Amino acid sequence: MYDPASALVGKAAVFETMAENPAVVALSELATDAKFDRNELTITVARENIVVACEAVKAAGYNFFEDVTAVDWFPQEPRFQLSYHIVSHGLKERVRLRVLLDSSDASVPTITSAWPSANFYEREVFDLFGIDFPAIHDSLAS
């Protein structure tokens, strides 16, 4: 039976307890929040760091981009949550990268430079939620 008290909530608790985890090590400077619950690791990063975060976990041995999806928490702000699911076959682990977006600026850089297969999922999220995924050079120009 699930015990809610077993969850690790907050960056400090997760990063202290899981200090040897490759994703934790790779994202130590980029994470803004973290949670480990039901054997799932979720690390929150700022939108401007998502590409760097993807490259960091890739370098740490996470070799498969599974998908990206979104949640609309209307009327709450930040309204949107993007969840990027990334797997390491060698480590037999997965990590969820989470980005939170306000409804007034629902845009996050595309991660296709790190994971080309993200293109399909980003287009689907755009179609369903209206979240924009400009190329990195486009987001730096604005």
PDB file of C-alpha atoms in Angstrom:
ATOM      1  CA  MET A   1       0.000   0.000   0.000  1.00  0.00           C
ATOM      2  CA  TYR A   2       1.197   3.501  -0.843  1.00  0.00           C
ATOM      3  CA  ASP A   3       2.489   5.609   2.029  1.00  0.00           C
ATOM      4  CA  PRO A   4       2.483   9.358   1.201  1.00  0.00           C
ATOM      5  CA  ALA A   5       5.102   9.889   3.909  1.00  0.00           C
ATOM      6  CA  SER A   6       7.587   7.943   1.764  1.00  0.00           C
ATOM      7  CA  ALA A   7       7.729  10.725  -0.837  1.00  0.00           C
ATOM      8  CA  LEU A   8      10.711  13.043  -0.982  1.00  0.00           C
ATOM      9  CA  VAL A   9       9.494  16.560  -1.692  1.00  0.00           C
ATOM     10  CA  GLY A  10      11.674  19.556  -2.417  1.00  0.00           C
ATOM     11  CA  LYS A  11      15.030  19.986  -4.076  1.00  0.00           C
ATOM     12  CA  ALA A  12      17.013  19.775  -0.838  1.00  0.00           C
ATOM     13  CA  ALA A  13      15.406  16.515   0.319  1.00  0.00           C
ATOM     14  CA  VAL A  14      15.687  14.801  -3.060  1.00  0.00           C
ATOM     15  CA  PHE A  15      19.204  15.981  -3.881  1.00  0.00           C
ATOM     16  CA  GLU A  16      20.517  15.082  -0.416  1.00  0.00           C
ATOM     17  CA  THR A  17      18.939  11.615  -0.354  1.00  0.00           C
ATOM     18  CA  MET A  18      19.681  10.772  -3.993  1.00  0.00           C
ATOM     19  CA  ALA A  19      23.072  12.478  -4.284  1.00  0.00           C
ATOM     20  CA  GLU A  20      24.542   9.619  -6.357  1.00  0.00           C
ATOM     21  CA  ASN A  21      21.707   9.480  -8.917  1.00  0.00           C
ATOM     22  CA  PRO A  22      23.095  10.421 -12.365  1.00  0.00           C
ATOM     23  CA  ALA A  23      20.194  12.782 -13.162  1.00  0.00           C
ATOM     24  CA  VAL A  24      20.542  14.498  -9.790  1.00  0.00           C
ATOM     25  CA  VAL A  25      24.275  14.955 -10.349  1.00  0.00           C
ATOM     26  CA  ALA A  26      23.745  16.229 -13.914  1.00  0.00           C
ATOM     27  CA  LEU A  27      21.028  18.708 -12.939  1.00  0.00           C
ATOM     28  CA  SER A  28      22.377  19.941  -9.604  1.00  0.00           C
ATOM     29  CA  GLU A  29      22.958  23.468 -10.943  1.00  0.00           C
ATOM     30  CA  LEU A  30      19.821  23.646 -13.114  1.00  0.00           C
ATOM     31  CA  ALA A  31      17.084  22.273 -10.844  1.00  0.00           C
ATOM     32  CA  THR A  32      14.634  24.644  -9.201  1.00  0.00           C
ATOM     33  CA  ASP A  33      12.595  21.912  -7.481  1.00  0.00           C
ATOM     34  CA  ALA A  34      12.442  18.130  -7.255  1.00  0.00           C
ATOM     35  CA  LYS A  35      10.258  15.272  -6.093  1.00  0.00           C
ATOM     36  CA  PHE A  36      10.740  11.524  -5.715  1.00  0.00           C
ATOM     37  CA  ASP A  37       7.450   9.712  -5.247  1.00  0.00           C
ATOM     38  CA  ARG A  38       6.274   6.219  -6.158  1.00  0.00           C
ATOM     39  CA  ASN A  39       9.745   5.437  -7.477  1.00  0.00           C
ATOM     40  CA  GLU A  40       9.558   8.331  -9.967  1.00  0.00           C
ATOM     41  CA  LEU A  41      12.071  11.166 -10.062  1.00  0.00           C
ATOM     42  CA  THR A  42      10.780  14.551 -11.205  1.00  0.00           C
ATOM     43  CA  ILE A  43      13.140  17.505 -11.524  1.00  0.00           C
ATOM     44  CA  THR A  44      11.828  20.971 -12.300  1.00  0.00           C
ATOM     45  CA  VAL A  45      13.939  23.317 -14.419  1.00  0.00           C
ATOM     46  CA  ALA A  46      13.349  26.838 -15.660  1.00  0.00           C
ATOM     47  CA  ARG A  47      12.116  27.118 -19.236  1.00  0.00           C
ATOM     48  CA  GLU A  48      15.317  28.788 -20.392  1.00  0.00           C
ATOM     49  CA  ASN A  49      17.326  25.802 -19.117  1.00  0.00           C
ATOM     50  CA  ILE A  50      15.343  22.957 -20.695  1.00  0.00           C
ATOM     51  CA  VAL A  51      17.716  22.422 -23.625  1.00  0.00           C
ATOM     52  CA  VAL A  52      20.782  22.452 -21.365  1.00  0.00           C
ATOM     53  CA  ALA A  53      18.981  20.085 -18.952  1.00  0.00           C
ATOM     54  CA  CYS A  54      18.207  17.654 -21.771  1.00  0.00           C
ATOM     55  CA  GLU A  55      21.814  17.733 -22.921  1.00  0.00           C
ATOM     56  CA  ALA A  56      23.010  17.200 -19.329  1.00  0.00           C
ATOM     57  CA  VAL A  57      20.897  14.094 -18.730  1.00  0.00           C
ATOM     58  CA  LYS A  58      21.867  12.773 -22.157  1.00  0.00           C
ATOM     59  CA  ALA A  59      25.540  13.137 -21.200  1.00  0.00           C
ATOM     60  CA  ALA A  60      24.760  11.402 -17.880  1.00  0.00           C
ATOM     61  CA  GLY A  61      23.582   8.270 -19.693  1.00  0.00           C
ATOM     62  CA  TYR A  62      19.907   8.892 -20.371  1.00  0.00           C
ATOM     63  CA  ASN A  63      19.729   7.738 -23.960  1.00  0.00           C
ATOM     64  CA  PHE A  64      16.046   7.710 -24.926  1.00  0.00           C
ATOM     65  CA  PHE A  65      13.575  10.573 -25.158  1.00  0.00           C
ATOM     66  CA  GLU A  66      10.191   8.989 -24.521  1.00  0.00           C
ATOM     67  CA  ASP A  67       7.784  11.917 -24.879  1.00  0.00           C
ATOM     68  CA  VAL A  68       6.695  15.360 -23.780  1.00  0.00           C
ATOM     69  CA  THR A  69       3.185  16.141 -22.693  1.00  0.00           C
ATOM     70  CA  ALA A  70       1.403  18.993 -20.971  1.00  0.00           C
ATOM     71  CA  VAL A  71      -1.087  19.599 -18.186  1.00  0.00           C
ATOM     72  CA  ASP A  72      -3.389  22.624 -18.059  1.00  0.00           C
ATOM     73  CA  TRP A  73      -3.987  23.629 -14.427  1.00  0.00           C
ATOM     74  CA  PHE A  74      -6.492  26.392 -15.298  1.00  0.00           C
ATOM     75  CA  PRO A  75      -7.308  28.687 -13.468  1.00  0.00           C
ATOM     76  CA  GLN A  76      -4.111  28.225 -11.467  1.00  0.00           C
ATOM     77  CA  GLU A  77      -0.868  30.015 -12.389  1.00  0.00           C
ATOM     78  CA  PRO A  78       1.555  28.855 -13.541  1.00  0.00           C
ATOM     79  CA  ARG A  79      -1.098  27.401 -15.790  1.00  0.00           C
ATOM     80  CA  PHE A  80       0.851  24.856 -17.833  1.00  0.00           C
ATOM     81  CA  GLN A  81       3.159  22.043 -16.839  1.00  0.00           C
ATOM     82  CA  LEU A  82       5.348  20.376 -19.455  1.00  0.00           C
ATOM     83  CA  SER A  83       6.573  16.903 -18.551  1.00  0.00           C
ATOM     84  CA  TYR A  84       9.527  15.483 -20.491  1.00  0.00           C
ATOM     85  CA  HIS A  85      10.058  11.738 -19.921  1.00  0.00           C
ATOM     86  CA  ILE A  86      13.606  10.523 -20.539  1.00  0.00           C
ATOM     87  CA  VAL A  87      14.913   6.979 -20.049  1.00  0.00           C
ATOM     88  CA  SER A  88      18.301   5.389 -19.503  1.00  0.00           C
ATOM     89  CA  HIS A  89      18.353   1.799 -20.734  1.00  0.00           C
ATOM     90  CA  GLY A  90      21.822   1.236 -19.297  1.00  0.00           C
ATOM     91  CA  LEU A  91      20.943   2.609 -15.868  1.00  0.00           C
ATOM     92  CA  LYS A  92      17.407   1.167 -15.985  1.00  0.00           C
ATOM     93  CA  GLU A  93      16.059   4.511 -14.778  1.00  0.00           C
ATOM     94  CA  ARG A  94      13.863   7.309 -15.997  1.00  0.00           C
ATOM     95  CA  VAL A  95      13.634  10.961 -15.134  1.00  0.00           C
ATOM     96  CA  ARG A  96      10.828  13.419 -15.674  1.00  0.00           C
ATOM     97  CA  LEU A  97      11.900  16.983 -16.410  1.00  0.00           C
ATOM     98  CA  ARG A  98       9.196  19.492 -15.578  1.00  0.00           C
ATOM     99  CA  VAL A  99       8.797  23.053 -16.822  1.00  0.00           C
ATOM    100  CA  LEU A 100       6.086  25.389 -15.542  1.00  0.00           C
ATOM    101  CA  LEU A 101       4.663  28.134 -17.778  1.00  0.00           C
ATOM    102  CA  ASP A 102       2.350  31.067 -17.150  1.00  0.00           C
ATOM    103  CA  SER A 103      -0.595  31.464 -19.504  1.00  0.00           C
ATOM    104  CA  SER A 104       0.654  34.930 -20.476  1.00  0.00           C
ATOM    105  CA  ASP A 105       3.862  33.480 -21.952  1.00  0.00           C
ATOM    106  CA  ALA A 106       3.255  29.856 -22.961  1.00  0.00           C
ATOM    107  CA  SER A 107       6.473  29.334 -24.859  1.00  0.00           C
ATOM    108  CA  VAL A 108       9.531  27.166 -24.260  1.00  0.00           C
ATOM    109  CA  PRO A 109      12.557  26.505 -26.517  1.00  0.00           C
ATOM    110  CA  THR A 110      12.394  23.370 -28.622  1.00  0.00           C
ATOM    111  CA  ILE A 111      14.584  20.492 -27.456  1.00  0.00           C
ATOM    112  CA  THR A 112      14.990  19.054 -30.958  1.00  0.00           C
ATOM    113  CA  SER A 113      18.704  19.932 -30.953  1.00  0.00           C
ATOM    114  CA  ALA A 114      19.150  17.375 -28.151  1.00  0.00           C
ATOM    115  CA  TRP A 115      16.338  14.979 -29.098  1.00  0.00           C
ATOM    116  CA  PRO A 116      15.152  15.307 -32.742  1.00  0.00           C
ATOM    117  CA  SER A 117      12.231  12.948 -32.025  1.00  0.00           C
ATOM    118  CA  ALA A 118      10.727  15.615 -29.743  1.00  0.00           C
ATOM    119  CA  ASN A 119       9.441  17.406 -32.856  1.00  0.00           C
ATOM    120  CA  PHE A 120       6.312  15.245 -33.106  1.00  0.00           C
ATOM    121  CA  TYR A 121       5.402  15.631 -29.429  1.00  0.00           C
ATOM    122  CA  GLU A 122       6.062  19.372 -29.412  1.00  0.00           C
ATOM    123  CA  ARG A 123       3.741  19.800 -32.409  1.00  0.00           C
ATOM    124  CA  GLU A 124       1.080  17.753 -30.614  1.00  0.00           C
ATOM    125  CA  VAL A 125       1.385  19.879 -27.455  1.00  0.00           C
ATOM    126  CA  PHE A 126       1.131  23.017 -29.595  1.00  0.00           C
ATOM    127  CA  ASP A 127      -2.027  21.698 -31.294  1.00  0.00           C
ATOM    128  CA  LEU A 128      -3.675  20.679 -28.018  1.00  0.00           C
ATOM    129  CA  PHE A 129      -2.531  23.454 -25.655  1.00  0.00           C
ATOM    130  CA  GLY A 130      -1.186  26.294 -27.810  1.00  0.00           C
ATOM    131  CA  ILE A 131       2.246  26.139 -26.185  1.00  0.00           C
ATOM    132  CA  ASP A 132       4.887  27.402 -28.632  1.00  0.00           C
ATOM    133  CA  PHE A 133       8.271  25.707 -29.105  1.00  0.00           C
ATOM    134  CA  PRO A 134      10.448  28.184 -30.993  1.00  0.00           C
ATOM    135  CA  ALA A 135      13.917  27.176 -32.110  1.00  0.00           C
ATOM    136  CA  ILE A 136      16.644  28.331 -29.773  1.00  0.00           C
ATOM    137  CA  HIS A 137      17.848  31.027 -32.189  1.00  0.00           C
ATOM    138  CA  ASP A 138      14.264  32.341 -32.483  1.00  0.00           C
ATOM    139  CA  SER A 139      13.870  32.624 -28.687  1.00  0.00           C
ATOM    140  CA  LEU A 140      17.204  34.429 -28.329  1.00  0.00           C
ATOM    141  CA  ALA A 141      16.272  36.977 -30.992  1.00  0.00           C
ATOM    142  CA  SER A 142      13.151  38.143 -29.146  1.00  0.00           C
TER     143      SER A 142
END
